[in-house]
PDB file of N, CA, C and O in Angstrom:
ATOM      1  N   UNK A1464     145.044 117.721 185.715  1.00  0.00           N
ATOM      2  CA  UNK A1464     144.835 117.683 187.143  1.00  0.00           C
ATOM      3  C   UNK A1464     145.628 118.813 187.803  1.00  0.00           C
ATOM      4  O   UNK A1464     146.739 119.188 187.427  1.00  0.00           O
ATOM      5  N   UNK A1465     145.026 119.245 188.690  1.00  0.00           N
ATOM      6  CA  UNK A1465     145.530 120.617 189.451  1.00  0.00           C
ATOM      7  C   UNK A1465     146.525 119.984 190.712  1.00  0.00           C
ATOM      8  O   UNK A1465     146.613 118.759 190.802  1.00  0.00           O
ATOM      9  N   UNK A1466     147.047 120.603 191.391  1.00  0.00           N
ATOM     10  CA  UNK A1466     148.256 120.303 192.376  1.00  0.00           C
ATOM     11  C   UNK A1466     147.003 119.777 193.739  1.00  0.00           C
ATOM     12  O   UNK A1466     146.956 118.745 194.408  1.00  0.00           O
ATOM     13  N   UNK A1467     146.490 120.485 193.733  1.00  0.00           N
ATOM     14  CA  UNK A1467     145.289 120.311 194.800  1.00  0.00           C
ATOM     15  C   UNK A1467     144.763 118.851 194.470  1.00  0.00           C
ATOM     16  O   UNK A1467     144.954 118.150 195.464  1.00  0.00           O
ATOM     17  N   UNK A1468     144.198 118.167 193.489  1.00  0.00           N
ATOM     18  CA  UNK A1468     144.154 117.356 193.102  1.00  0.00           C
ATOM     19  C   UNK A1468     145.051 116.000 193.588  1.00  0.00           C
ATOM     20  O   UNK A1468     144.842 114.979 194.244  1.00  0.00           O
ATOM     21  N   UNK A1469     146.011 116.533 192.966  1.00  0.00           N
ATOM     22  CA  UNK A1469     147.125 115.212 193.116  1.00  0.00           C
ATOM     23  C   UNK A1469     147.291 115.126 194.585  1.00  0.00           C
ATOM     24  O   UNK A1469     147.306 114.028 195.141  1.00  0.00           O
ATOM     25  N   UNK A1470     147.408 116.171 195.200  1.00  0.00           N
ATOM     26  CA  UNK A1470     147.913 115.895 196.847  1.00  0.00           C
ATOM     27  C   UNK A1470     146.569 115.084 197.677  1.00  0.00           C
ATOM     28  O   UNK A1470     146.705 114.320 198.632  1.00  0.00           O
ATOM     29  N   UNK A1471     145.190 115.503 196.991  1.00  0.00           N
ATOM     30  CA  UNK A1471     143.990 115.200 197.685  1.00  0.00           C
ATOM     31  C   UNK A1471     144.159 113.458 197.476  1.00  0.00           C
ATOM     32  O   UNK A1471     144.319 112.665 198.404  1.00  0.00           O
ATOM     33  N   UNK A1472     144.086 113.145 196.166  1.00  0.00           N
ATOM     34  CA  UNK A1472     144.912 112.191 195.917  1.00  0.00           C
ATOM     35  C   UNK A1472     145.635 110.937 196.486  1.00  0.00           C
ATOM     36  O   UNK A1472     145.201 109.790 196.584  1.00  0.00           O
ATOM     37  N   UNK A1473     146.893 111.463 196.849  1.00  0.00           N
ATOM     38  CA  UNK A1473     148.236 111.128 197.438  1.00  0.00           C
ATOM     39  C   UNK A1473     147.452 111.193 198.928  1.00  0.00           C
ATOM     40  O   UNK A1473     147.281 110.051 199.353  1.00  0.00           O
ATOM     41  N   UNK A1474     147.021 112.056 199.676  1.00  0.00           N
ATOM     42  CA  UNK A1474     146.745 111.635 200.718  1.00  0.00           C
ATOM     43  C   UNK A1474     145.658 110.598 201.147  1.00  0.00           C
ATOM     44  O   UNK A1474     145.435 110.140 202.267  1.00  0.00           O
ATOM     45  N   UNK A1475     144.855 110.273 199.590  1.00  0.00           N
ATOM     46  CA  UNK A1475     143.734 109.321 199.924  1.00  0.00           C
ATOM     47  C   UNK A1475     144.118 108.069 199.922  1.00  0.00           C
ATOM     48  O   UNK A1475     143.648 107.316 200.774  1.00  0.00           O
ATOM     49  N   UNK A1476     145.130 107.549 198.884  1.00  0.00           N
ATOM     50  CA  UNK A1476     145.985 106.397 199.129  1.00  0.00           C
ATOM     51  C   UNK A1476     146.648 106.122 200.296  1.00  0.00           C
ATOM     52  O   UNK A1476     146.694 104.972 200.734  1.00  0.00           O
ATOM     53  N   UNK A1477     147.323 107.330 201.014  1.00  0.00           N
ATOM     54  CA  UNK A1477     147.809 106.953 202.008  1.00  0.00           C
ATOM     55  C   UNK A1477     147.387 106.481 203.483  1.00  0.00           C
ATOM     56  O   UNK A1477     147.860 105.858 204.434  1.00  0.00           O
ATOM     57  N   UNK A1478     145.878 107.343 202.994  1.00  0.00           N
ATOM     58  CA  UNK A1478     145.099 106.860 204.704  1.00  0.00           C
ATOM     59  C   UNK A1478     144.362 105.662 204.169  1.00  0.00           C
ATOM     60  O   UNK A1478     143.435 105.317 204.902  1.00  0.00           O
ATOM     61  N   UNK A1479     144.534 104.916 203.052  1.00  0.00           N
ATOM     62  CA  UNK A1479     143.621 104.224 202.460  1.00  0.00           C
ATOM     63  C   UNK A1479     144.492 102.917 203.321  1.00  0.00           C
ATOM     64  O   UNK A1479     143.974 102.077 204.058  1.00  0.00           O
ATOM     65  N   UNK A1480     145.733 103.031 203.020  1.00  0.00           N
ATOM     66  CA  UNK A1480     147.028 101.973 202.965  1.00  0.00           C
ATOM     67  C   UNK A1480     146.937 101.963 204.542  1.00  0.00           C
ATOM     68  O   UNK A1480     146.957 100.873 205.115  1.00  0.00           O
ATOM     69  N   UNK A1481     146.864 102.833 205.079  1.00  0.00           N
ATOM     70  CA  UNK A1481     147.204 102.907 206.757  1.00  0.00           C
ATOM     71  C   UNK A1481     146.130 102.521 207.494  1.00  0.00           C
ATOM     72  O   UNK A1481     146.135 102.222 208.688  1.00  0.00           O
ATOM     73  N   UNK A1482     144.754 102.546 206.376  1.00  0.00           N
ATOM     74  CA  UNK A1482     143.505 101.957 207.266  1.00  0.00           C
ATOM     75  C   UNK A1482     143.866 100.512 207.323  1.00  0.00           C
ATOM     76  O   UNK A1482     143.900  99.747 208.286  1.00  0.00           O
ATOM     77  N   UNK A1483     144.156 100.300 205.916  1.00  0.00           N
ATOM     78  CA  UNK A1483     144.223  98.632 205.815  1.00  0.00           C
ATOM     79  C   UNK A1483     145.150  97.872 206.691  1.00  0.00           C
ATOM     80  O   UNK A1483     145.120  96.689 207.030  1.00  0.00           O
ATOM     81  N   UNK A1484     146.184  99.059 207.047  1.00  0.00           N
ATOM     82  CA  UNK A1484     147.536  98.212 207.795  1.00  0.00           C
ATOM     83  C   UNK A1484     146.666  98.084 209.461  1.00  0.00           C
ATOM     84  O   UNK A1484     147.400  97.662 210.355  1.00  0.00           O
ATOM     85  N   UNK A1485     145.769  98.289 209.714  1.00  0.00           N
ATOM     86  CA  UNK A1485     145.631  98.841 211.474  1.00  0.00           C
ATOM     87  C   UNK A1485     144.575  97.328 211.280  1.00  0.00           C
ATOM     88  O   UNK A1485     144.400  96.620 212.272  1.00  0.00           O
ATOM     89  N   UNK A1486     144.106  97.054 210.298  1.00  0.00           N
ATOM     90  CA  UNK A1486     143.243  95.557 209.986  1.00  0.00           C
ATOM     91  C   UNK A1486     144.086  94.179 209.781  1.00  0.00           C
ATOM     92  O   UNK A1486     143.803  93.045 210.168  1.00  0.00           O
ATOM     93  N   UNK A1487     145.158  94.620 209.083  1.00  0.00           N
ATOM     94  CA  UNK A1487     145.994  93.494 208.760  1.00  0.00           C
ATOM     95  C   UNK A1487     147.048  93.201 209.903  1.00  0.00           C
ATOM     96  O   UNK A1487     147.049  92.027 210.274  1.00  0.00           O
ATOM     97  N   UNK A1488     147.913  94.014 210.509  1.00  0.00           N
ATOM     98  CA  UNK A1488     148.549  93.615 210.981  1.00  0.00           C
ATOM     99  C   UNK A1488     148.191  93.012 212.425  1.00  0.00           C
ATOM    100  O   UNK A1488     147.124  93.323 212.956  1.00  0.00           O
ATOM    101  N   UNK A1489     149.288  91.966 213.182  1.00  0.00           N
ATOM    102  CA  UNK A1489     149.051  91.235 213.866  1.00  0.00           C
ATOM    103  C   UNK A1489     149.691  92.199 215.098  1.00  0.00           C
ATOM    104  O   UNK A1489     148.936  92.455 216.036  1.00  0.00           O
ATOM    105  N   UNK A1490     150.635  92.570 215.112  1.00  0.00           N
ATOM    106  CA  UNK A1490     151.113  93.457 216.342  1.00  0.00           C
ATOM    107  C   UNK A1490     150.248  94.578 216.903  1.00  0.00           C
ATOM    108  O   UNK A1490     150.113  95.591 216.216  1.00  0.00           O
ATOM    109  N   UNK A1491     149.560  94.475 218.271  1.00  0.00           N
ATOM    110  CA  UNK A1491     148.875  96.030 218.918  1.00  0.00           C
ATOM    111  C   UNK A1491     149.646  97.315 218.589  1.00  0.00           C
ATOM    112  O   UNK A1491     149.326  98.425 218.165  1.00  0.00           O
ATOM    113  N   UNK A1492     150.758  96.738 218.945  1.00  0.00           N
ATOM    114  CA  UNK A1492     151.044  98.516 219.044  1.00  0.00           C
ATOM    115  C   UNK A1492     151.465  99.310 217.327  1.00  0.00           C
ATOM    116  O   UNK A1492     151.466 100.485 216.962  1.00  0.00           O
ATOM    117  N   UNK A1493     151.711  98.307 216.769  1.00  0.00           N
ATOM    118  CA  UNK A1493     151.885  99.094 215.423  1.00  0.00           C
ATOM    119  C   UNK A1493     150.435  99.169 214.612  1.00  0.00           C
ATOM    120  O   UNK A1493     150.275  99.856 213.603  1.00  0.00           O
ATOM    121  N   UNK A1494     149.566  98.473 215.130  1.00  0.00           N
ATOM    122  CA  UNK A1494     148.293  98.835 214.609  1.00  0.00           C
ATOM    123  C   UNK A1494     147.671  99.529 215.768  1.00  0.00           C
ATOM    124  O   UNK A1494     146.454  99.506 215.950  1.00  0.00           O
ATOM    125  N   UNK A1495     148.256  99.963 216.319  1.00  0.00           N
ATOM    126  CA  UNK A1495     147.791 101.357 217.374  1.00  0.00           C
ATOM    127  C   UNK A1495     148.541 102.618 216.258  1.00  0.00           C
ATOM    128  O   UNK A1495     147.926 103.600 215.842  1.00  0.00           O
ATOM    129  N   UNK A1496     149.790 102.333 215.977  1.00  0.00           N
ATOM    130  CA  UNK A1496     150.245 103.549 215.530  1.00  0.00           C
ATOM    131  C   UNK A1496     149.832 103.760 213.793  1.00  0.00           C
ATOM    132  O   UNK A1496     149.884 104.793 213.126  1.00  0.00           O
ATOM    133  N   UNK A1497     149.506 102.676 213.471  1.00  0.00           N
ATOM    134  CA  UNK A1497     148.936 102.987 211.981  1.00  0.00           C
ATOM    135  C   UNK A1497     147.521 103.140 211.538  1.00  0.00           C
ATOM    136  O   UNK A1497     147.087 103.185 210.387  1.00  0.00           O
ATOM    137  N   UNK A1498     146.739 103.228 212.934  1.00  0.00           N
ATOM    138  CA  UNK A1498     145.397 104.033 213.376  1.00  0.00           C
ATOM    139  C   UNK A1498     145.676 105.376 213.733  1.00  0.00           C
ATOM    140  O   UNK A1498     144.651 106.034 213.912  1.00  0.00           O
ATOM    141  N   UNK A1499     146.857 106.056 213.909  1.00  0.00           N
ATOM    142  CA  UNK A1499     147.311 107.082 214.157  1.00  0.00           C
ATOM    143  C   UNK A1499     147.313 107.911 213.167  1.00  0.00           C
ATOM    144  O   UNK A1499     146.658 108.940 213.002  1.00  0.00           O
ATOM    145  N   UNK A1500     148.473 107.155 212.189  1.00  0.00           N
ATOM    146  CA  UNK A1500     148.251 107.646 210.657  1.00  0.00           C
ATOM    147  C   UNK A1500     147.578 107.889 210.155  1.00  0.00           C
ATOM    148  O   UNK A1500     147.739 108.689 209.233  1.00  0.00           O
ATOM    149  N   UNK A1501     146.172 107.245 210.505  1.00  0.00           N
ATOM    150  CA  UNK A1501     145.025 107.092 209.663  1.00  0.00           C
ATOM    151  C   UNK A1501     144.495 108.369 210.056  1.00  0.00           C
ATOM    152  O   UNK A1501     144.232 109.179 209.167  1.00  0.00           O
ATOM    153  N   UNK A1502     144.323 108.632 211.128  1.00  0.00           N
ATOM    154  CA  UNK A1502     143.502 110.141 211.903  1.00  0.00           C
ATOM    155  C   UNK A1502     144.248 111.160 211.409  1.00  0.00           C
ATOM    156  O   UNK A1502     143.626 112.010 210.772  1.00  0.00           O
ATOM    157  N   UNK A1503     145.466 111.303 211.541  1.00  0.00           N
ATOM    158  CA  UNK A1503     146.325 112.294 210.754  1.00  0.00           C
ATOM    159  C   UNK A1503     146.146 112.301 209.149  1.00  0.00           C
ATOM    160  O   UNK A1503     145.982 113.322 208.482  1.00  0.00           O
ATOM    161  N   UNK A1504     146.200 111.116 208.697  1.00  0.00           N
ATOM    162  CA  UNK A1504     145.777 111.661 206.796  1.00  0.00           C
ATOM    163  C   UNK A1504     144.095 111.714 206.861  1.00  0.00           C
ATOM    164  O   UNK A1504     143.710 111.474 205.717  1.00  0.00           O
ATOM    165  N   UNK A1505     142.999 111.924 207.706  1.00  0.00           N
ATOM    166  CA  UNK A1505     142.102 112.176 207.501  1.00  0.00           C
ATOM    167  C   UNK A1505     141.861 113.508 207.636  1.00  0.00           C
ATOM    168  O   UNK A1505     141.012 114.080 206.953  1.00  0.00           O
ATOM    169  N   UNK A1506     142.862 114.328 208.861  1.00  0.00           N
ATOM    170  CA  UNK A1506     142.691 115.477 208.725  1.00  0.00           C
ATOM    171  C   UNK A1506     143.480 116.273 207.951  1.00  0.00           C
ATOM    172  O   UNK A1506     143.421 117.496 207.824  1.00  0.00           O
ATOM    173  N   UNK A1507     144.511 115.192 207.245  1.00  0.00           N
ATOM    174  CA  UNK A1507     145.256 116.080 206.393  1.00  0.00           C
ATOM    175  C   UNK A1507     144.061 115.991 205.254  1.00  0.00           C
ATOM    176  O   UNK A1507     143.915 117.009 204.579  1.00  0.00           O
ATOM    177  N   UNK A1508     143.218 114.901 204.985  1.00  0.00           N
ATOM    178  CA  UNK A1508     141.868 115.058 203.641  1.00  0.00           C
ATOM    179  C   UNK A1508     141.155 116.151 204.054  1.00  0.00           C
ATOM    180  O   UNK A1508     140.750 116.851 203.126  1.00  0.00           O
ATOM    181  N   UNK A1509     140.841 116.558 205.293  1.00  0.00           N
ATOM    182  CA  UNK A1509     139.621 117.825 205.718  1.00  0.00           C
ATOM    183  C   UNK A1509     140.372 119.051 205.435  1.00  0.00           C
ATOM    184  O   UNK A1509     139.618 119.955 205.076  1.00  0.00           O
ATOM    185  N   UNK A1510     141.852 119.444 205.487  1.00  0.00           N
ATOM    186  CA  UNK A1510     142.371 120.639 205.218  1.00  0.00           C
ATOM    187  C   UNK A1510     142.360 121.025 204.119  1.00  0.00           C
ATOM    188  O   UNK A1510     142.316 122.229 203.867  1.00  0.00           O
ATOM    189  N   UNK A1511     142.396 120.124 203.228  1.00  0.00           N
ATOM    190  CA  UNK A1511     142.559 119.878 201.662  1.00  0.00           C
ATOM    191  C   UNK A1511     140.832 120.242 201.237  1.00  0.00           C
ATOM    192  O   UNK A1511     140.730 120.557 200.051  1.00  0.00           O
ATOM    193  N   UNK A1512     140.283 120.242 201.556  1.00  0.00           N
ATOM    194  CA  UNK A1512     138.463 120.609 201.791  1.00  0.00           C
ATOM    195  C   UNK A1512     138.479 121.396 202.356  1.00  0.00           C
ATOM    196  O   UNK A1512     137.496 121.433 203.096  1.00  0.00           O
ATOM    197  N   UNK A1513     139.210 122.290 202.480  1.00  0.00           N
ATOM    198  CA  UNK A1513     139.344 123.778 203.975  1.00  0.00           C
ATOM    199  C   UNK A1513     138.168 123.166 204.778  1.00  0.00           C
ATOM    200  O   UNK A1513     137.138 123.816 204.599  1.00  0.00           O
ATOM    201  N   UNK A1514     138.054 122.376 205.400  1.00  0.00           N
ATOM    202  CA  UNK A1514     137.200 122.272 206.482  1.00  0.00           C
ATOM    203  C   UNK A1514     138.241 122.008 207.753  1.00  0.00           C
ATOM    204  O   UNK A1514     138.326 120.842 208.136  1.00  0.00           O
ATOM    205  N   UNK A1515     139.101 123.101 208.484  1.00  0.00           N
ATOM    206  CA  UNK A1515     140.194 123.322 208.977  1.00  0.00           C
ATOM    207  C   UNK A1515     139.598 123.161 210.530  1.00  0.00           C
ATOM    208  O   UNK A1515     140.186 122.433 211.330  1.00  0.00           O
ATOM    209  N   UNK A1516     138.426 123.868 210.888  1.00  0.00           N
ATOM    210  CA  UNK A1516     137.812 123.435 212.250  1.00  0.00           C
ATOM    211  C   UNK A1516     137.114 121.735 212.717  1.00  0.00           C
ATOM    212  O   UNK A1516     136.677 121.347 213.800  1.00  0.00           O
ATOM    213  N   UNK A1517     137.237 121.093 211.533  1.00  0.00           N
ATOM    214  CA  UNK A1517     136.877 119.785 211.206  1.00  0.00           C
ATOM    215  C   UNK A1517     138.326 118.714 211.802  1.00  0.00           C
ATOM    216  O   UNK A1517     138.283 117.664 212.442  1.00  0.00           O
ATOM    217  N   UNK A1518     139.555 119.514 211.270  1.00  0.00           N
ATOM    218  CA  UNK A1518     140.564 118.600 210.851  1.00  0.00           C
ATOM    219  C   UNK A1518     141.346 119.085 211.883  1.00  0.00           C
ATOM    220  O   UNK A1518     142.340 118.374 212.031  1.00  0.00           O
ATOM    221  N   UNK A1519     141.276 120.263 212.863  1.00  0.00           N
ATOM    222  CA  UNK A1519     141.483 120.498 213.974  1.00  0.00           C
ATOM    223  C   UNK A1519     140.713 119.416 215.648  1.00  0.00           C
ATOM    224  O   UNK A1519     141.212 118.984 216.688  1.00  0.00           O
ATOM    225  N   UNK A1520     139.041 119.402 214.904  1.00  0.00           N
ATOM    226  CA  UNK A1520     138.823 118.765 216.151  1.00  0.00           C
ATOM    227  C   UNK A1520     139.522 117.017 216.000  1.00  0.00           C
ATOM    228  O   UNK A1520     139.784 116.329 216.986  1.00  0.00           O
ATOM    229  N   UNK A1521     139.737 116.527 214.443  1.00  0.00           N
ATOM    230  CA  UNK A1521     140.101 114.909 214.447  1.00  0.00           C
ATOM    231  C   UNK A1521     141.291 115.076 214.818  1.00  0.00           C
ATOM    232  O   UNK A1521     141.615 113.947 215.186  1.00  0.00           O
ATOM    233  N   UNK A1522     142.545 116.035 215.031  1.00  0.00           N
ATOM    234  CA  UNK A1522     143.907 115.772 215.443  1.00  0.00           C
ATOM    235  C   UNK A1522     143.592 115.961 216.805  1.00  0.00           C
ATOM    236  O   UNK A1522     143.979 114.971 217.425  1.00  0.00           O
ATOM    237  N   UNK A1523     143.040 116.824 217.577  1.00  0.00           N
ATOM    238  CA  UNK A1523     142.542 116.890 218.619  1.00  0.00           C
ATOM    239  C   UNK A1523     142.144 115.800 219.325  1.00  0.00           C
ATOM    240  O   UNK A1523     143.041 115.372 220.052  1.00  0.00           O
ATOM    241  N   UNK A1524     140.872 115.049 219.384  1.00  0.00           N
ATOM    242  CA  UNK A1524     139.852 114.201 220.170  1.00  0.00           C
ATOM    243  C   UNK A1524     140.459 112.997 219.437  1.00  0.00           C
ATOM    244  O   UNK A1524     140.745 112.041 220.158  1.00  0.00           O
ATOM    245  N   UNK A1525     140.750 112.863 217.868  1.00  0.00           N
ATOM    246  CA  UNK A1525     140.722 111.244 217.996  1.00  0.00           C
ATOM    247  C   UNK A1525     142.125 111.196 218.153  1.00  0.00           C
ATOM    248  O   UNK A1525     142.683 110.690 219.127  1.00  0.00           O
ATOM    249  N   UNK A1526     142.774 111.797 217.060  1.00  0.00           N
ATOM    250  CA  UNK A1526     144.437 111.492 217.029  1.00  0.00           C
ATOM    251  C   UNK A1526     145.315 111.518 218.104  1.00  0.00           C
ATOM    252  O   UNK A1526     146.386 110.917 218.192  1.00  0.00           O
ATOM    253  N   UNK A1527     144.425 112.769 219.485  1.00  0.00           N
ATOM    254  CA  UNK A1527     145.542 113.076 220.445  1.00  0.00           C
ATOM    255  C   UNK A1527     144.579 112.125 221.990  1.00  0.00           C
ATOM    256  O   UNK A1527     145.181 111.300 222.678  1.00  0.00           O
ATOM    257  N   UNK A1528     143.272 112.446 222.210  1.00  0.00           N
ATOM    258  CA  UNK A1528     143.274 111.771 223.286  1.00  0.00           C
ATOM    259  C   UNK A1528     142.857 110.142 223.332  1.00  0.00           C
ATOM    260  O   UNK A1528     143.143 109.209 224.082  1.00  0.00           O
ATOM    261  N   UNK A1529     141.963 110.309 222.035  1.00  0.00           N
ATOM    262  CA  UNK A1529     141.819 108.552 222.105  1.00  0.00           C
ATOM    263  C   UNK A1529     142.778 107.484 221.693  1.00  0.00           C
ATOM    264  O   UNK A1529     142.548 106.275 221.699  1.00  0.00           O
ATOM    265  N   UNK A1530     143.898 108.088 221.331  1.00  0.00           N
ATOM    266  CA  UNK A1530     145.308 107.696 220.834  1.00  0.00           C
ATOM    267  C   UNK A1530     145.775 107.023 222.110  1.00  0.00           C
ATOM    268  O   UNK A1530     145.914 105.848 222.448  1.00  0.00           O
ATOM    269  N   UNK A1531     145.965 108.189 222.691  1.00  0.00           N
ATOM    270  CA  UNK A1531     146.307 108.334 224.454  1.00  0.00           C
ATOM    271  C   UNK A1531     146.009 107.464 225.018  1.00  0.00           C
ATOM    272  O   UNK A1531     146.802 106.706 225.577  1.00  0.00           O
ATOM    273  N   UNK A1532     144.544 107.328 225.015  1.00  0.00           N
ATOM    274  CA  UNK A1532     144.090 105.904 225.652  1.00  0.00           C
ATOM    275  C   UNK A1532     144.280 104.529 225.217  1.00  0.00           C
ATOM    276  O   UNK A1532     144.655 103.554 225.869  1.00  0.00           O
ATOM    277  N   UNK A1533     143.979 104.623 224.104  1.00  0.00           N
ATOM    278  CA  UNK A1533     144.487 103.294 223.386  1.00  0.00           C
ATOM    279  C   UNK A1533     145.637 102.745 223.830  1.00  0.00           C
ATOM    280  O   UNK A1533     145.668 101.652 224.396  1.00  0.00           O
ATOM    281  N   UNK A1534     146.984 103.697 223.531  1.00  0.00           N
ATOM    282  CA  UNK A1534     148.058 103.213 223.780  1.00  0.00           C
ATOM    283  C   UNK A1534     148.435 103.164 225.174  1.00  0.00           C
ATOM    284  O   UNK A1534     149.419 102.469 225.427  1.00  0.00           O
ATOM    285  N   UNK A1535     147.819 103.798 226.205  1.00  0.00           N
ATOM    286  CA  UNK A1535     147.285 103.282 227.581  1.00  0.00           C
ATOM    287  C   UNK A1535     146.902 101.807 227.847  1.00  0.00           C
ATOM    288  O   UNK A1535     147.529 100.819 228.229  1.00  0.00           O
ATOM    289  N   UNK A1536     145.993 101.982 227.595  1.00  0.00           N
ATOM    290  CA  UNK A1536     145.358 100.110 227.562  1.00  0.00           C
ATOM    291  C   UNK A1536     146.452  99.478 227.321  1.00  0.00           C
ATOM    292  O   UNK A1536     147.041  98.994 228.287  1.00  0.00           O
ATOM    293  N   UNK A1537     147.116  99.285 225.720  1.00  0.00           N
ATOM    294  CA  UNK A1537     147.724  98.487 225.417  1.00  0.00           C
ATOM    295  C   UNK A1537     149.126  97.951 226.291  1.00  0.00           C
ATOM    296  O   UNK A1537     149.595  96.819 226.407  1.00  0.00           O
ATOM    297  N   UNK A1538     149.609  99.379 226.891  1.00  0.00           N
ATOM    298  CA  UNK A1538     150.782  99.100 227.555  1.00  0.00           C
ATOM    299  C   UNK A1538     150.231  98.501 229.172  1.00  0.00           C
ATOM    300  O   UNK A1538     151.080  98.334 230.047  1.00  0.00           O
ATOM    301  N   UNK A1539     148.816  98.221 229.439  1.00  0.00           N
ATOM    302  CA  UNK A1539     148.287  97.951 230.515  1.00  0.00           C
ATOM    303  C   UNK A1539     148.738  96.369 230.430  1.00  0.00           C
ATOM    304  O   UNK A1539     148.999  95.783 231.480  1.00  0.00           O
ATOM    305  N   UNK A1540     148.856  95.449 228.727  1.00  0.00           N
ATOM    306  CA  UNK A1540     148.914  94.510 228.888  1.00  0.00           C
ATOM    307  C   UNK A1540     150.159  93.854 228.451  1.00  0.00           C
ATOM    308  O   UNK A1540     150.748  94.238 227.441  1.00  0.00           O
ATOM    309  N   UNK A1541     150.604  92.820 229.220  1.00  0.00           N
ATOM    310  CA  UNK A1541     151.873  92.261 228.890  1.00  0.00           C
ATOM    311  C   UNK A1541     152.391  91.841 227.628  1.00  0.00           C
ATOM    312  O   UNK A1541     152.654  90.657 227.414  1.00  0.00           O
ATOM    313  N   UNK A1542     152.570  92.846 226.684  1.00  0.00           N
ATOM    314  CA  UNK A1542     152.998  92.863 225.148  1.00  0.00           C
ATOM    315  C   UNK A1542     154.274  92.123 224.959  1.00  0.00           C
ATOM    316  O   UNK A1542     154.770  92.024 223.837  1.00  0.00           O
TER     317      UNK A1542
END
């Protein structure tokens, strides 16, 4: 296995683990922030695919403004 490999890898477990945590856990805001994770190791999977204008627009639109909102809402409600 090549280095490229292992990291493609390592980052698929990790957004794998961080999808599952944003399903499992019971707290909003930490399954706000481990939906975060998840957008970030997806575009860390698209860089790893040089698809770099791909993994630019998911840190962009999902990771940075629908993040934004999310965690908007959430603090809208008495946590």
């Amino acid at each position: 296995m090549t280095a490229e490999s292992i990291l493609f890898w390592l980052l698929t477990v990790i957004t794998v683990a961080s999808a599952l945590t944003v399903v499992m856990i019971t707290n909003p805001i930490y399954s706000a922030l481990s939906l975060a994770m998840t957008m970030i190791g997806v575009s860390a999977l698209f860089v790893t695919l040089n698809a770099y204008f791909l993994a630019g627009v998911q840190l962009i639109v999902y990771a940075g403004a629908v993040m934004v909102l999310f965690v908007m809402v959430l603090m809208l409600f008495d946590l």
